[in-house]
């Protein structure tokens, strides 16, 4: 995690703060109601920061309303146009993402940074693998990770020359090895918070795998202060995947933790079906509460001895256990009933929910 | 990757061999036809080694038939019963997974290892987090990763005392940090191939994330010679996820590589729908051929300049490009037609497919 921290409104990023989960609006500012609805869904999923594309001055009014009404902070995503950077800061957006090298002129850039400083706004800068130019790549002999780092450093120079360092850095590409190496270099060299992610990871299984592996490798090395899962899927799924990654690495807990066996020839119950049928009853469990669903009574309670609550198949139905000790049995007919009373006993805070 | 390699039939594991993708039958040996069908599906998905639970001597005939008919090698999974280990080797299974500490007696274990040596069979040994005993944990002061390593070392001692080292080691748990640390220690200390995975990772999104992050972290450190994704889902999905992890880390290519942008307020087309509609046309593309599907013509061709083939939205329909250069345009009405001819031109090997 980074040495320095920044604050976007009240949201601390970097330093000792939890790793943040962010996303980006898929709705255009032309549809303000749609944007607000997407923001609400993202906030409900736990999202803490939302980037929004701001491509035209005509959308400034919508951006201002959105920034005012959104329950979590926004970051305006600006390309090539210094006026848009100024407009978004004036609209009350507490963070912007720019490329300092394409903000018109050093004078315009200074103007933006001065306004950002006045407003206490955070500026994210960074490079994407896809934006590297021929000359940039030639300079590093085709080493793409190093070219990414150089591109970030060029942008950083612009800001530091203006004495502006309320910043987040990023270096992203579609390649995991490239992204990992670039961020390792940045983390070694600079104290600033890092936004991490894999760009254009794609849809479905491959997208989830690419994000989880890439972001997971970096976080496991202690690198990354705010993560953006990039999926060709609804943005809420990006946030769910982000928290799944943090849960999996035991970095940050959100929701209960589910362990379930893959089943084998020894299984006595349909674990997949049981898991699906249990999920509604489990949804209110506290963060970090661990639930194990195991196929057979042979391995079940023992292999899941660390689970706060577990259930496994048995010759006569189900065995419910907690920390490896059987606490109840049930048949298919009374499973839901037994489950409810057991979870209430184990986890009294859940009472208010049902 | 390990220093030593082993061979299960013709399948090389460890040393300079590609990282292997394995799975485990979810069908019981009571249903031989079902097992054969699951094996065929797994083989078609690229699976290279299949573990099968062998819990009772009465299923030995089925195991023998399965081993004879299966197009990829099997590994019999044995618990507690030395007779079953011997029976599976006699049935022609080229690999077994045992815990040498619970094979009855040193004499019975010697008998098993002698038969395995005669047959050239590989023996996988290893420990699971869930199987650690109170005394084992007490010995390491509750350090679970170290207790896992000690448990593997105890098993390894049994084998080496019998001069048997045609082996694969494993140390798995439901915890990624625990599994990563245990395997790092094993990889440092021993030259034997490592089977890696996260146990009982669960279903759906969280299962995929946990496997991708855990296995991804280890592979990124050069650790792991054969992987088993553990999902509460059909076994073919385990194999698909396994290859997705290897693809994502650029360790091994299977199938084409899809890059698609997450879309933002700038998008001109419904990327998610376009990706889904393109998938059938893309399925026959060669391993490693990269395809980019991008929302807008602003970022599309440039950010995906490294893609072998790309498509992005434009004000008038679609732009098709290759290595950053536009090569065709299309409207919604003739997209499929243009796509087919472009892919044929870029990738002549695809011709025979349609």
XYZ file of C-alpha atoms in Angstrom:
708
model
C 0.000 0.000 0.000
C 1.178 3.504 -0.704
C 3.001 5.715 1.795
C 0.861 8.763 1.059
C -2.898 9.017 1.179
C -5.365 11.325 -0.533
C -8.959 12.186 0.245
C -11.750 12.448 -2.300
C -14.384 14.125 -0.151
C -14.296 11.864 2.920
C -12.950 8.849 1.080
C -9.373 8.120 2.132
C -7.290 6.303 -0.500
C -3.822 4.922 0.131
C -1.782 4.977 3.316
C -3.546 3.001 6.022
C -6.960 3.121 4.341
C -8.766 -0.033 3.210
C -8.280 -0.899 -0.456
C -11.108 0.913 -2.221
C -13.463 -0.507 -4.827
C -14.431 1.777 -7.679
C -16.292 1.559 -10.976
C -17.221 3.698 -13.957
C -20.679 4.727 -15.133
C -21.826 2.911 -18.251
C -24.703 5.374 -18.680
C -24.136 8.570 -20.648
C -24.646 11.959 -18.971
C -27.409 12.526 -21.546
C -29.529 10.280 -19.346
C -29.270 11.897 -15.914
C -31.969 9.729 -14.337
C -30.225 6.639 -15.674
C -26.922 7.878 -14.238
C -28.482 8.461 -10.825
C -30.041 5.035 -10.852
C -26.706 3.427 -11.809
C -24.987 5.405 -9.010
C -27.570 4.163 -6.484
C -27.088 0.560 -7.560
C -23.311 0.907 -7.394
C -23.481 2.503 -3.927
C -25.762 -0.285 -2.721
C -23.199 -2.840 -3.947
C -20.505 -1.121 -1.871
C -18.830 0.942 -4.594
C -16.877 3.854 -3.098
C -15.832 5.983 -6.073
C -17.382 6.318 -9.523
C -15.659 7.566 -12.634
C -17.823 9.239 -15.244
C -16.899 10.131 -18.822
C -17.311 13.876 -19.434
C -16.788 14.257 -23.175
C -18.601 17.531 -23.992
C -19.204 20.897 -22.335
C -22.909 20.605 -23.143
C -23.173 17.912 -20.476
C -21.767 20.145 -17.700
C -25.164 20.847 -16.151
C -25.937 17.133 -15.953
C -22.528 16.485 -14.404
C -23.143 19.176 -11.801
C -26.514 17.706 -10.835
C -25.045 14.229 -10.711
C -22.141 15.339 -8.499
C -24.588 17.084 -6.180
C -27.003 14.180 -5.885
C -24.641 11.192 -5.959
C -24.199 9.563 -2.552
C -20.589 8.580 -3.297
C -17.840 10.737 -4.811
C -17.321 11.047 -8.548
C -14.206 11.382 -10.659
C -14.622 13.071 -14.049
C -12.778 11.373 -16.900
C -11.377 13.992 -19.277
C -9.671 13.560 -22.627
C -7.738 16.275 -24.494
C -9.862 19.254 -23.427
C -8.684 21.568 -20.619
C -12.040 23.395 -20.588
C -13.752 20.159 -19.574
C -11.337 19.707 -16.672
C -12.102 23.209 -15.417
C -15.835 22.780 -15.957
C -15.951 19.535 -14.003
C -14.114 21.064 -11.046
C -16.499 24.027 -11.147
C -19.393 21.546 -11.271
C -18.289 20.303 -7.850
C -16.687 17.028 -8.936
C -14.061 16.243 -6.277
C -11.642 14.371 -8.538
C -10.593 14.371 -12.185
C -8.648 12.042 -14.355
C -6.539 13.804 -16.956
C -3.452 13.359 -19.060
C -1.438 16.486 -18.164
C 0.354 16.212 -21.506
C -2.761 16.884 -23.530
C -4.350 19.719 -21.560
C -3.675 22.300 -24.261
C -0.640 24.113 -22.899
C 1.425 24.428 -19.719
C -0.577 27.572 -18.935
C -3.921 25.781 -19.205
C -2.596 22.880 -17.118
C -1.416 25.298 -14.412
C -4.881 26.829 -14.412
C -6.489 23.396 -13.889
C -4.099 22.418 -11.125
C -4.565 25.735 -9.377
C -8.339 25.292 -9.383
C -7.975 21.669 -8.246
C -5.767 22.821 -5.372
C -8.299 25.493 -4.380
C -11.080 22.928 -4.337
C -9.020 20.215 -2.634
C -9.678 18.016 -5.644
C -7.642 14.905 -6.396
C -6.105 14.401 -9.831
C -5.540 10.924 -11.191
C -2.940 10.652 -13.917
C -1.682 7.588 -15.654
C -1.021 5.675 -18.809
C -2.776 2.861 -20.628
C -0.924 0.258 -22.644
C -3.122 1.020 -25.625
C -2.129 4.697 -25.635
C 1.627 4.163 -25.857
C 3.054 5.839 -28.938
C 5.623 4.467 -31.361
C 8.342 6.817 -30.065
C 7.531 5.932 -26.435
C 7.922 2.242 -27.234
C 11.062 2.828 -29.285
C 12.650 4.645 -26.351
C 12.447 1.513 -24.185
C 13.401 -0.872 -26.964
C 9.838 -2.189 -27.111
C 9.633 -2.900 -23.367
C 5.956 -2.067 -22.858
C 5.961 -2.146 -19.047
C 8.870 0.255 -18.894
C 7.259 2.480 -21.544
C 4.126 2.628 -19.364
C 6.210 3.696 -16.370
C 8.012 6.361 -18.435
C 4.674 7.685 -19.695
C 3.407 7.985 -16.111
C 6.643 9.690 -15.074
C 6.332 12.244 -17.863
C 2.826 13.089 -16.640
C 4.007 13.173 -13.036
C 6.747 15.667 -13.935
C 4.149 18.089 -15.270
C 2.285 17.997 -11.948
C 5.278 18.177 -9.652
C 6.629 21.157 -11.594
C 3.335 22.819 -10.646
C 3.842 21.718 -7.016
C 0.721 19.605 -7.233
C 0.845 16.183 -5.581
C -2.696 15.459 -4.408
C -2.621 12.605 -6.878
C -3.329 9.003 -7.728
C -1.207 7.193 -10.321
C -2.176 4.375 -12.637
C -0.537 2.170 -15.250
C -2.886 -0.281 -16.903
C -2.881 -2.559 -19.893
C -4.705 -5.607 -21.183
C -1.681 -7.741 -20.338
C -1.284 -9.001 -16.771
C 2.512 -9.463 -16.853
C 2.928 -5.965 -18.329
C 0.589 -4.361 -15.778
C 2.178 -6.190 -12.852
C 5.682 -5.154 -13.804
C 4.762 -1.520 -14.475
C 2.990 -1.186 -11.126
C 5.785 -2.908 -9.235
C 8.178 -0.293 -10.603
C 5.809 2.581 -9.741
C 5.268 1.238 -6.195
C 9.029 0.995 -5.683
C 9.690 4.498 -6.931
C 6.808 6.668 -5.688
C 4.837 7.227 -2.472
C 1.531 8.073 -4.213
C -1.612 5.914 -4.089
C -2.021 3.547 -7.026
C -5.232 2.830 -8.899
C -4.899 -0.688 -10.335
C -6.756 -2.784 -12.851
C -6.507 -4.668 -16.120
C -8.020 -2.769 -19.052
C -10.540 -4.234 -21.471
C -10.536 -7.596 -19.725
C -13.617 -8.716 -21.610
C -16.828 -10.468 -20.657
C -17.905 -13.393 -18.505
C -15.540 -16.063 -17.275
C -12.445 -14.743 -19.038
C -13.031 -11.205 -17.843
C -13.503 -12.249 -14.235
C -10.473 -14.541 -14.352
C -8.267 -11.846 -15.881
C -9.276 -9.234 -13.310
C -9.004 -11.616 -10.353
C -5.591 -12.935 -11.389
C -4.126 -9.541 -12.351
C -5.467 -7.514 -9.438
C -4.886 -10.465 -7.092
C -1.201 -10.718 -8.022
C -0.659 -7.000 -7.382
C -2.591 -6.874 -4.097
C -0.742 -9.978 -2.895
C 2.475 -7.989 -3.378
C 1.038 -5.149 -1.296
C 0.511 -3.006 -4.396
C -2.722 -1.133 -5.096
C -4.858 1.295 -3.092
C -8.008 1.453 -5.170
C -9.144 -1.192 -7.636
C -11.323 -1.037 -10.680
C -12.507 -4.322 -12.095
C -13.144 -3.772 -15.793
C -15.831 -6.035 -17.215
C -17.954 -5.963 -20.339
C -20.941 -6.415 -18.007
C -23.189 -4.254 -15.796
C -21.092 -2.044 -13.506
C -22.534 -3.581 -10.323
C -20.881 -6.835 -11.363
C -17.536 -5.001 -11.456
C -18.035 -3.985 -7.832
C -19.146 -7.467 -6.738
C -16.089 -8.933 -8.437
C -13.880 -6.321 -6.765
C -15.108 -7.236 -3.307
C -14.818 -10.940 -4.155
C -11.132 -10.374 -4.924
C -10.569 -8.523 -1.634
C -12.466 -11.245 0.277
C -10.531 -14.019 -1.441
C -7.214 -12.425 -0.484
C -8.486 -11.818 3.059
C -7.677 -8.135 2.628
C -11.142 -6.808 3.310
C -14.322 -8.603 4.294
C -17.692 -7.869 2.788
C -20.518 -10.315 3.253
C -20.227 -13.875 4.505
C -17.564 -16.243 3.267
C -18.729 -19.348 1.429
C -16.713 -22.542 1.267
C -18.225 -25.397 -0.692
C -16.679 -28.598 -1.893
C -16.452 -29.308 -5.616
C -18.075 -32.726 -4.949
C -16.692 -36.065 -6.063
C -17.890 -39.643 -6.340
C -18.291 -39.717 -2.535
C -20.963 -37.040 -2.380
C -24.322 -37.759 -0.747
C -26.107 -34.575 -1.736
C -26.300 -32.246 -4.708
C -23.979 -29.582 -3.309
C -24.534 -27.175 -6.193
C -28.309 -27.254 -5.774
C -28.021 -27.015 -1.997
C -25.750 -23.981 -2.196
C -28.188 -22.238 -4.525
C -31.146 -23.036 -2.259
C -29.295 -21.834 0.859
C -28.091 -18.515 -0.558
C -31.264 -16.527 0.308
C -31.113 -17.661 3.965
C -27.441 -16.706 4.152
C -27.593 -13.269 2.575
C -27.946 -11.367 5.862
C -24.993 -12.973 7.627
C -22.338 -10.605 8.960
C -19.100 -9.781 7.147
C -16.545 -12.568 7.439
C -18.954 -15.187 8.876
C -17.876 -18.431 7.191
C -20.286 -21.021 5.845
C -19.246 -24.444 4.522
C -21.417 -26.626 2.294
C -19.891 -30.088 1.946
C -20.971 -33.169 0.015
C -20.321 -35.933 2.536
C -20.111 -36.440 6.278
C -16.671 -38.094 5.855
C -14.728 -35.002 4.886
C -17.334 -32.347 5.565
C -17.146 -31.405 9.241
C -13.420 -32.142 9.502
C -12.304 -30.300 6.358
C -14.517 -27.380 7.291
C -13.643 -27.395 11.006
C -12.747 -23.708 10.839
C -16.166 -22.681 9.440
C -18.505 -20.746 11.724
C -21.323 -22.805 10.290
C -21.390 -25.835 8.051
C -23.739 -28.332 6.510
C -22.974 -31.683 4.933
C -24.849 -34.620 3.491
C -25.243 -37.755 5.647
C -26.842 -41.161 5.035
C -30.078 -39.829 6.623
C -30.207 -36.244 5.398
C -28.049 -33.376 6.617
C -25.667 -32.717 9.476
C -25.297 -29.115 10.621
C -22.077 -28.261 12.410
C -20.184 -25.324 13.831
C -16.396 -25.210 14.199
C -16.257 -28.931 13.416
C -18.828 -29.981 16.051
C -22.245 -31.380 15.004
C -25.035 -29.215 16.416
C -28.139 -30.469 14.630
C -29.459 -32.891 12.035
C -32.215 -32.303 9.506
C -34.092 -34.006 6.703
C -35.052 -32.479 3.384
C -38.505 -31.686 4.851
C -37.397 -29.593 7.839
C -34.029 -28.271 6.605
C -35.135 -24.667 6.188
C -36.695 -24.555 9.653
C -33.665 -26.108 11.401
C -31.324 -23.877 9.410
C -33.158 -20.716 10.450
C -33.060 -21.558 14.167
C -29.414 -22.657 14.023
C -28.318 -19.475 12.242
C -30.297 -17.397 14.739
C -28.517 -19.124 17.606
C -25.057 -18.805 16.040
C -25.544 -15.325 14.813
C -28.058 -13.334 16.872
C -27.425 -10.138 14.902
C -29.227 -11.792 12.006
C -32.529 -11.763 13.960
C -33.653 -8.365 12.881
C -33.380 -9.273 9.240
C -36.175 -11.781 8.751
C 8.198 -24.593 -12.207
C 9.719 -27.670 -10.616
C 13.212 -28.998 -11.325
C 12.042 -32.600 -11.692
C 9.356 -33.919 -13.975
C 7.171 -37.018 -13.843
C 5.176 -38.820 -16.508
C 1.657 -40.121 -16.087
C 1.441 -42.288 -19.173
C 2.657 -39.806 -21.816
C 1.700 -36.724 -19.850
C 4.790 -34.875 -18.648
C 4.272 -32.801 -15.504
C 6.852 -30.398 -14.098
C 10.283 -29.554 -15.428
C 9.969 -27.927 -18.828
C 6.446 -29.198 -19.497
C 3.504 -26.842 -19.978
C 1.455 -26.232 -16.840
C -1.193 -28.969 -16.915
C -4.921 -28.564 -16.350
C -6.659 -31.298 -14.411
C -10.063 -31.940 -12.901
C -11.890 -34.548 -10.857
C -14.882 -36.664 -11.852
C -18.102 -35.584 -10.202
C -19.808 -38.802 -11.336
C -19.615 -41.869 -9.105
C -18.022 -45.084 -10.409
C -21.452 -46.687 -9.910
C -22.402 -44.947 -13.148
C -19.714 -46.064 -15.587
C -21.451 -44.635 -18.650
C -21.824 -41.308 -16.864
C -18.136 -41.385 -15.948
C -17.114 -42.068 -19.550
C -19.300 -39.255 -20.774
C -17.820 -36.854 -18.192
C -14.307 -37.952 -19.231
C -15.125 -37.282 -22.902
C -16.444 -33.815 -22.098
C -13.414 -33.028 -19.981
C -11.034 -34.253 -22.691
C -12.836 -32.141 -25.284
C -12.381 -29.084 -23.036
C -8.625 -29.743 -22.946
C -8.386 -31.501 -19.573
C -5.180 -33.541 -19.327
C -5.516 -35.546 -16.112
C -8.627 -36.650 -14.243
C -8.793 -37.646 -10.610
C -11.474 -40.119 -9.633
C -12.631 -41.047 -6.128
C -12.222 -44.808 -5.518
C -13.924 -45.361 -2.175
C -14.828 -49.110 -2.272
C -13.311 -52.309 -3.618
C -16.666 -53.191 -5.195
C -16.067 -50.445 -7.751
C -12.712 -51.887 -8.905
C -14.147 -53.399 -12.090
C -15.698 -50.064 -13.075
C -12.405 -48.305 -12.359
C -10.544 -50.788 -14.533
C -12.945 -50.279 -17.439
C -12.774 -46.537 -17.031
C -8.963 -46.521 -16.961
C -8.915 -48.662 -20.086
C -11.408 -46.573 -22.050
C -10.555 -43.064 -20.880
C -8.688 -41.038 -23.525
C -6.701 -39.133 -20.890
C -4.891 -40.530 -17.846
C -6.635 -41.029 -14.517
C -5.445 -40.655 -10.962
C -7.267 -42.710 -8.317
C -8.050 -40.841 -5.116
C -7.646 -43.173 -2.126
C -8.445 -42.585 1.530
C -7.338 -44.773 4.421
C -7.433 -48.121 2.620
C -4.208 -49.696 1.280
C -6.189 -52.399 -0.531
C -7.803 -49.734 -2.692
C -4.411 -48.290 -3.622
C -3.214 -51.731 -4.731
C -6.471 -52.467 -6.543
C -6.346 -49.228 -8.499
C -2.770 -49.866 -9.630
C -3.751 -53.387 -10.663
C -6.716 -51.896 -12.530
C -4.236 -50.047 -14.734
C -4.635 -46.568 -13.243
C -1.326 -44.789 -13.908
C -1.376 -42.532 -10.829
C -2.736 -42.610 -7.303
C -3.247 -40.026 -4.635
C -2.672 -41.348 -1.143
C -1.741 -40.200 2.325
C 1.206 -42.504 3.109
C 0.492 -42.030 6.821
C -2.835 -43.800 6.666
C -2.039 -46.757 4.427
C -2.398 -49.287 7.241
C 1.242 -49.997 8.118
C 4.762 -49.380 6.837
C 4.644 -52.853 5.319
C 1.445 -52.157 3.383
C 2.823 -48.815 2.203
C 6.028 -50.523 0.998
C 3.866 -52.988 -0.922
C 1.966 -50.143 -2.624
C 5.119 -48.239 -3.526
C 6.767 -51.359 -4.863
C 3.792 -52.040 -7.134
C 3.690 -48.366 -8.196
C 7.385 -48.544 -9.068
C 6.850 -51.724 -11.092
C 4.030 -50.095 -13.022
C 5.778 -46.744 -13.443
C 2.863 -45.124 -11.638
C 3.050 -41.660 -10.146
C 2.031 -41.078 -6.538
C 0.633 -37.755 -5.442
C 0.909 -36.989 -1.764
C -0.080 -33.859 0.056
C -1.998 -32.174 2.796
C -5.229 -30.206 2.962
C -5.781 -27.391 5.415
C -8.977 -29.049 6.576
C -7.174 -32.247 7.531
C -4.612 -30.663 9.861
C -4.876 -32.147 13.333
C -4.778 -30.311 16.661
C -1.279 -31.633 17.468
C -0.007 -30.677 13.975
C -1.252 -27.122 14.491
C 0.065 -26.956 18.062
C 3.526 -27.929 16.812
C 3.743 -24.794 14.644
C 2.111 -22.535 17.209
C -1.034 -22.325 15.081
C 0.818 -21.349 11.892
C -1.404 -23.173 9.405
C 0.818 -22.716 6.348
C 3.814 -24.135 8.181
C 1.682 -26.975 9.564
C 0.655 -27.819 5.980
C 4.295 -27.931 4.907
C 5.219 -30.128 7.888
C 2.338 -32.485 7.064
C 3.599 -32.798 3.475
C 7.149 -33.368 4.729
C 6.020 -36.172 7.028
C 4.343 -37.873 4.066
C 7.374 -37.254 1.874
C 9.642 -38.908 4.472
C 7.610 -42.110 4.241
C 8.134 -42.229 0.475
C 11.784 -41.307 0.414
C 12.519 -43.945 3.065
C 11.109 -46.389 0.531
C 13.313 -44.848 -2.184
C 10.213 -43.777 -4.077
C 10.264 -40.334 -5.658
C 8.098 -40.563 -8.765
C 5.872 -38.068 -7.029
C 3.777 -34.925 -7.110
C 3.329 -32.837 -3.967
C 0.388 -30.677 -2.956
C -0.562 -28.359 -0.110
C -4.025 -26.884 -0.396
C -6.453 -25.006 1.776
C -9.483 -22.771 1.418
C -7.309 -19.771 2.312
C -5.273 -18.110 -0.437
C -2.597 -16.554 1.826
C -2.141 -19.907 3.604
C -1.934 -21.865 0.339
C 0.460 -19.373 -1.245
C 2.841 -19.423 1.694
C 2.807 -23.219 2.031
C 3.533 -23.718 -1.666
C 6.265 -21.076 -1.695
C 8.034 -23.007 1.066
C 7.583 -26.334 -0.747
C 8.872 -24.865 -4.028
C 11.947 -23.475 -2.252
C 12.728 -26.752 -0.514
C 11.928 -29.525 -2.999
C 12.505 -30.320 -6.670
C 9.238 -32.263 -7.155
C 6.320 -31.123 -9.329
C 3.578 -29.279 -7.432
C -0.142 -29.726 -7.907
C -1.767 -26.429 -6.910
C -5.265 -25.225 -6.185
C -7.560 -23.690 -3.611
C -9.878 -26.225 -1.956
C -13.631 -25.802 -1.641
C -13.563 -22.434 -3.370
C -17.326 -22.436 -3.781
C -19.689 -21.640 -6.632
C -20.084 -18.955 -9.288
C -18.346 -15.612 -9.130
C -16.673 -16.119 -5.770
C -15.385 -19.554 -6.713
C -13.921 -18.338 -9.991
C -12.364 -15.276 -8.340
C -10.833 -17.354 -5.540
C -9.316 -19.865 -7.951
C -8.048 -17.231 -10.377
C -6.477 -15.084 -7.669
C -4.966 -17.980 -5.701
C -3.664 -20.012 -8.628
C -2.701 -16.797 -10.453
C -0.540 -15.573 -7.557
C 1.322 -18.883 -7.391
C 1.845 -19.245 -11.156
C 3.049 -15.647 -11.335
C 5.768 -16.648 -8.853
C 6.727 -19.559 -11.092
C 5.128 -22.061 -8.708
C 2.826 -24.858 -9.862
C 3.125 -27.594 -12.498
C -0.440 -28.864 -12.671
C -3.528 -26.936 -11.611
C -6.916 -28.011 -10.455
C -9.595 -25.362 -10.336
C -12.089 -26.433 -7.696
C -15.614 -25.229 -8.365
C -19.035 -26.218 -7.120
C -20.041 -26.432 -10.787
C -19.784 -28.917 -13.685
C -16.231 -30.183 -14.049
C -15.879 -28.821 -17.607
C -16.182 -25.336 -16.104
C -13.193 -26.133 -13.890
C -11.129 -26.879 -16.991
C -12.341 -23.782 -18.854
C -11.457 -21.665 -15.826
C -8.055 -23.338 -15.605
C -7.203 -22.488 -19.199
C -8.567 -18.969 -18.707
C -6.076 -18.505 -15.864
C -3.177 -19.778 -17.994
C -4.280 -17.556 -20.896
C -4.619 -14.515 -18.648
C -1.106 -14.978 -17.308
C 0.198 -15.573 -20.841
C 1.630 -18.886 -19.661
C -0.194 -21.092 -22.114
C -2.536 -20.203 -24.952
C -5.743 -22.052 -25.681
C -8.294 -20.483 -27.954
C -8.373 -16.898 -29.158
C -7.792 -13.988 -26.823
C -10.667 -11.568 -26.367
C -10.175 -7.952 -25.347
C -13.297 -5.890 -24.944
C -13.785 -2.497 -23.366
C -16.031 -2.123 -20.333
C -17.846 0.715 -22.159
C -18.429 4.186 -20.778
C -20.545 7.216 -21.622
C -18.602 7.527 -24.910
C -19.742 4.232 -26.357
C -21.518 4.102 -29.703
C -22.534 0.442 -29.675
C -23.745 -2.115 -27.161
C -20.405 -3.837 -26.667
C -21.803 -6.567 -24.435
C -24.425 -7.570 -27.010
C -21.910 -7.323 -29.853
C -19.428 -9.567 -28.046
C -22.124 -12.181 -27.449
C -23.229 -12.057 -31.087
C -19.651 -12.346 -32.377
C -18.608 -15.292 -30.205
C -19.902 -18.014 -32.575
C -17.977 -16.520 -35.530
C -14.812 -16.359 -33.434
C -14.853 -19.817 -31.910
C -12.632 -21.421 -34.537
C -9.840 -18.843 -34.400
C -6.361 -20.185 -33.645
C -4.766 -20.195 -30.192
C -3.489 -16.767 -29.191
C -5.188 -14.842 -32.042
C -6.335 -11.626 -30.359
C -9.691 -9.987 -30.973
C -10.700 -6.566 -29.629
C -14.283 -5.335 -29.351
C -14.352 -1.631 -28.491
C -17.201 0.783 -27.890
C -16.031 3.857 -29.800
C -13.810 4.777 -32.699
C -11.957 7.319 -30.486
C -10.178 4.845 -28.260
C -10.964 1.642 -30.090
C -8.388 1.138 -32.829
C -5.636 2.959 -30.911
C -6.107 1.224 -27.564
C -6.386 -2.101 -29.314
C -3.535 -1.481 -31.770
C -1.877 -4.750 -30.749
C -4.965 -6.841 -31.564
C -4.810 -9.157 -34.577
C -8.381 -8.157 -35.320
C -10.631 -5.505 -33.856
C -14.036 -3.974 -34.265
C -15.383 -0.722 -32.857
C -18.492 1.400 -33.100
C -18.431 4.459 -35.355
C -20.977 7.161 -36.171
C -22.097 5.101 -39.196
C -21.875 1.536 -37.934
C -18.700 -0.429 -37.372
C -15.020 -0.077 -38.177
C -13.008 -3.277 -38.544
C -9.278 -2.984 -37.982
C -6.150 -5.064 -37.705
C -3.070 -4.037 -35.743
C -4.502 -0.536 -35.403
C -5.196 -0.028 -39.143
C -8.777 0.197 -40.435
C -9.409 -2.538 -42.997
C -13.171 -2.401 -43.563
C -16.405 -0.765 -42.504
C -19.799 -2.377 -42.053
C -23.355 -1.577 -41.078
C -25.593 -3.665 -38.854
C -27.075 -5.277 -41.976
C -23.868 -6.629 -43.508
C -21.683 -7.031 -40.409
C -21.706 -10.820 -40.377
C -20.809 -11.027 -44.059
C -17.958 -8.494 -43.813
C -16.718 -10.137 -40.622
C -16.565 -13.560 -42.234
C -14.551 -12.360 -45.209
C -12.208 -10.263 -43.069
C -11.495 -13.153 -40.687
C -10.903 -15.447 -43.667
C -8.375 -13.005 -45.054
C -6.597 -12.471 -41.723
C -6.664 -16.037 -40.702
C -6.776 -18.446 -43.652
C -6.551 -21.517 -41.401
C -10.090 -20.749 -40.329
C -11.408 -21.556 -43.813
C -11.958 -25.231 -43.304
C -14.161 -24.633 -40.312
C -17.278 -23.107 -41.812
